[in-house]
């Protein structure tokens, strides 16, 4: 409860920051570092960033897989935006987020797109859980609920949490790793509904669905055109009518996906 409140009132996490600074100072004594990586940075304020830099003599870099300007309190809370200008570099996945980071005072912004892990998501033989069905894998948000509700006539299956009951939509428990790959690979179509923070770019599913051998339907963005333009098994839409038209098509007639489609888009790359 306290952590939840601190996302809205970051000063409540003062003791946490104090302890964090103490631990970093203790563990860094006598050590040498190339850089200090902060992931997202909840409750890490500017004073703490400066402390990390001072006691380690290393640049402090924030890698944030979410947008600090997103409406969700989990992304914009915990003092995350206030520390943007104190990092030596700030890493994001999209150019539109990068532009906002620069306007917010970021010193050096680096754009590294999302990718996929072939050790986690690769073609796996399905067991019939979603064979020939229209599938969405992921947690529920109001935008995603609205899209799936309008597609109820297609009897889609959702694998995820935080989903309400939706007439015509079958909601199942989340699927991860090999289980997700099996579901994605045997589905007729996998719908990738972008969150608002990803709406102008891409997300992890952009690469994970092709990596698992699945047929993907997702929104037209510059990033999707850039990364998936040569994928005959990813179809892009801009309107709900276009989405429904794609879902009515038989993906079995689509050409084979190029073997090198995801070359350079693994996390190792």
mmCIF file of C-alpha atoms in Angstrom, residues 41-152:
data_model
loop_
_atom_site.group_PDB
_atom_site.id
_atom_site.type_symbol
_atom_site.label_atom_id
_atom_site.label_comp_id
_atom_site.label_asym_id
_atom_site.label_seq_id
_atom_site.Cartn_x
_atom_site.Cartn_y
_atom_site.Cartn_z
ATOM 1 C CA UNK A 41 14.062 4.487 -12.144
ATOM 2 C CA UNK A 42 11.056 4.532 -9.823
ATOM 3 C CA UNK A 43 11.888 6.500 -6.646
ATOM 4 C CA UNK A 44 15.388 7.324 -7.969
ATOM 5 C CA UNK A 45 15.495 11.101 -7.748
ATOM 6 C CA UNK A 46 18.107 13.502 -9.105
ATOM 7 C CA UNK A 47 20.037 13.559 -5.831
ATOM 8 C CA UNK A 48 20.283 9.763 -5.929
ATOM 9 C CA UNK A 49 21.477 9.760 -9.548
ATOM 10 C CA UNK A 50 24.178 12.285 -8.622
ATOM 11 C CA UNK A 51 25.148 10.118 -5.646
ATOM 12 C CA UNK A 52 25.530 7.035 -7.851
ATOM 13 C CA UNK A 53 27.808 8.988 -10.195
ATOM 14 C CA UNK A 54 29.902 10.427 -7.371
ATOM 15 C CA UNK A 55 30.546 7.200 -5.441
ATOM 16 C CA UNK A 56 31.179 5.029 -8.527
ATOM 17 C CA UNK A 57 32.912 7.567 -10.807
ATOM 18 C CA UNK A 58 30.819 6.096 -13.622
ATOM 19 C CA UNK A 59 28.142 7.540 -15.909
ATOM 20 C CA UNK A 60 24.577 6.775 -14.839
ATOM 21 C CA UNK A 61 22.240 5.604 -17.602
ATOM 22 C CA UNK A 62 18.491 5.032 -17.404
ATOM 23 C CA UNK A 63 16.877 2.419 -19.625
ATOM 24 C CA UNK A 64 13.120 2.877 -19.514
ATOM 25 C CA UNK A 65 10.922 0.358 -21.389
ATOM 26 C CA UNK A 66 7.933 2.618 -20.696
ATOM 27 C CA UNK A 67 7.236 6.269 -21.374
ATOM 28 C CA UNK A 68 7.617 8.610 -18.377
ATOM 29 C CA UNK A 69 4.929 10.733 -20.058
ATOM 30 C CA UNK A 70 2.324 7.960 -20.208
ATOM 31 C CA UNK A 71 -0.959 8.458 -18.364
ATOM 32 C CA UNK A 72 -0.485 5.320 -16.239
ATOM 33 C CA UNK A 73 0.736 6.232 -12.752
ATOM 34 C CA UNK A 74 3.078 3.227 -12.847
ATOM 35 C CA UNK A 75 4.915 4.930 -15.720
ATOM 36 C CA UNK A 76 4.733 8.649 -14.882
ATOM 37 C CA UNK A 77 4.729 8.369 -11.099
ATOM 38 C CA UNK A 78 7.387 7.652 -8.472
ATOM 39 C CA UNK A 79 9.301 10.781 -9.462
ATOM 40 C CA UNK A 80 10.484 9.194 -12.729
ATOM 41 C CA UNK A 81 9.999 12.274 -14.983
ATOM 42 C CA UNK A 82 11.688 14.648 -12.511
ATOM 43 C CA UNK A 83 15.022 12.821 -12.777
ATOM 44 C CA UNK A 84 15.187 12.715 -16.593
ATOM 45 C CA UNK A 85 17.726 15.520 -16.909
ATOM 46 C CA UNK A 86 20.084 14.141 -14.245
ATOM 47 C CA UNK A 87 21.096 10.963 -16.115
ATOM 48 C CA UNK A 88 24.154 10.971 -18.362
ATOM 49 C CA UNK A 89 22.081 9.124 -20.962
ATOM 50 C CA UNK A 90 18.456 8.047 -21.263
ATOM 51 C CA UNK A 91 17.531 5.016 -23.377
ATOM 52 C CA UNK A 92 14.095 4.586 -24.936
ATOM 53 C CA UNK A 93 12.608 2.454 -27.717
ATOM 54 C CA UNK A 94 10.913 5.066 -29.915
ATOM 55 C CA UNK A 95 11.692 8.342 -31.665
ATOM 56 C CA UNK A 96 8.501 10.070 -30.505
ATOM 57 C CA UNK A 97 9.361 9.323 -26.876
ATOM 58 C CA UNK A 98 12.946 10.422 -27.530
ATOM 59 C CA UNK A 99 11.729 13.822 -28.751
ATOM 60 C CA UNK A 100 9.747 14.354 -25.571
ATOM 61 C CA UNK A 101 12.701 13.297 -23.440
ATOM 62 C CA UNK A 102 14.890 15.914 -25.138
ATOM 63 C CA UNK A 103 12.268 18.600 -24.511
ATOM 64 C CA UNK A 104 12.159 17.478 -20.872
ATOM 65 C CA UNK A 105 15.883 18.148 -20.505
ATOM 66 C CA UNK A 106 17.505 14.762 -21.168
ATOM 67 C CA UNK A 107 21.234 15.213 -21.769
ATOM 68 C CA UNK A 108 21.745 12.391 -24.238
ATOM 69 C CA UNK A 109 18.912 10.264 -25.637
ATOM 70 C CA UNK A 110 19.582 6.872 -27.200
ATOM 71 C CA UNK A 111 16.916 4.988 -29.154
ATOM 72 C CA UNK A 112 17.149 1.189 -29.019
ATOM 73 C CA UNK A 113 14.073 -0.565 -30.457
ATOM 74 C CA UNK A 114 12.474 -3.508 -28.739
ATOM 75 C CA UNK A 115 13.435 -6.964 -29.962
ATOM 76 C CA UNK A 116 12.828 -10.643 -29.214
ATOM 77 C CA UNK A 117 14.632 -13.490 -27.490
ATOM 78 C CA UNK A 118 14.848 -16.578 -29.735
ATOM 79 C CA UNK A 119 15.525 -18.691 -26.651
ATOM 80 C CA UNK A 120 12.096 -17.736 -25.315
ATOM 81 C CA UNK A 121 9.942 -17.181 -28.404
ATOM 82 C CA UNK A 122 10.448 -19.556 -31.293
ATOM 83 C CA UNK A 123 8.081 -21.779 -33.287
ATOM 84 C CA UNK A 124 6.643 -24.464 -31.011
ATOM 85 C CA UNK A 125 4.122 -27.117 -31.994
ATOM 86 C CA UNK A 126 0.697 -26.229 -30.657
ATOM 87 C CA UNK A 127 -1.580 -28.501 -28.651
ATOM 88 C CA UNK A 128 -4.883 -27.215 -30.005
ATOM 89 C CA UNK A 129 -5.602 -24.546 -27.401
ATOM 90 C CA UNK A 130 -5.993 -21.830 -30.050
ATOM 91 C CA UNK A 131 -5.798 -23.682 -33.364
ATOM 92 C CA UNK A 132 -7.377 -21.633 -36.116
ATOM 93 C CA UNK A 133 -8.659 -18.995 -33.695
ATOM 94 C CA UNK A 134 -8.181 -15.251 -33.420
ATOM 95 C CA UNK A 135 -5.964 -14.602 -30.403
ATOM 96 C CA UNK A 136 -4.791 -11.761 -28.203
ATOM 97 C CA UNK A 137 -2.022 -12.364 -25.667
ATOM 98 C CA UNK A 138 -1.510 -9.707 -23.007
ATOM 99 C CA UNK A 139 -3.043 -7.837 -20.102
ATOM 100 C CA UNK A 140 -6.279 -5.925 -20.385
ATOM 101 C CA UNK A 141 -6.497 -2.149 -20.746
ATOM 102 C CA UNK A 142 -9.515 -0.032 -21.608
ATOM 103 C CA UNK A 143 -8.267 0.368 -25.189
ATOM 104 C CA UNK A 144 -7.725 -3.356 -25.637
ATOM 105 C CA UNK A 145 -11.044 -4.253 -24.028
ATOM 106 C CA UNK A 146 -12.806 -1.886 -26.441
ATOM 107 C CA UNK A 147 -11.118 -3.439 -29.485
ATOM 108 C CA UNK A 148 -11.808 -7.033 -28.449
ATOM 109 C CA UNK A 149 -15.419 -6.237 -27.533
ATOM 110 C CA UNK A 150 -16.013 -4.968 -31.074
ATOM 111 C CA UNK A 151 -14.548 -8.213 -32.419
ATOM 112 C CA UNK A 152 -16.804 -10.494 -30.380
#
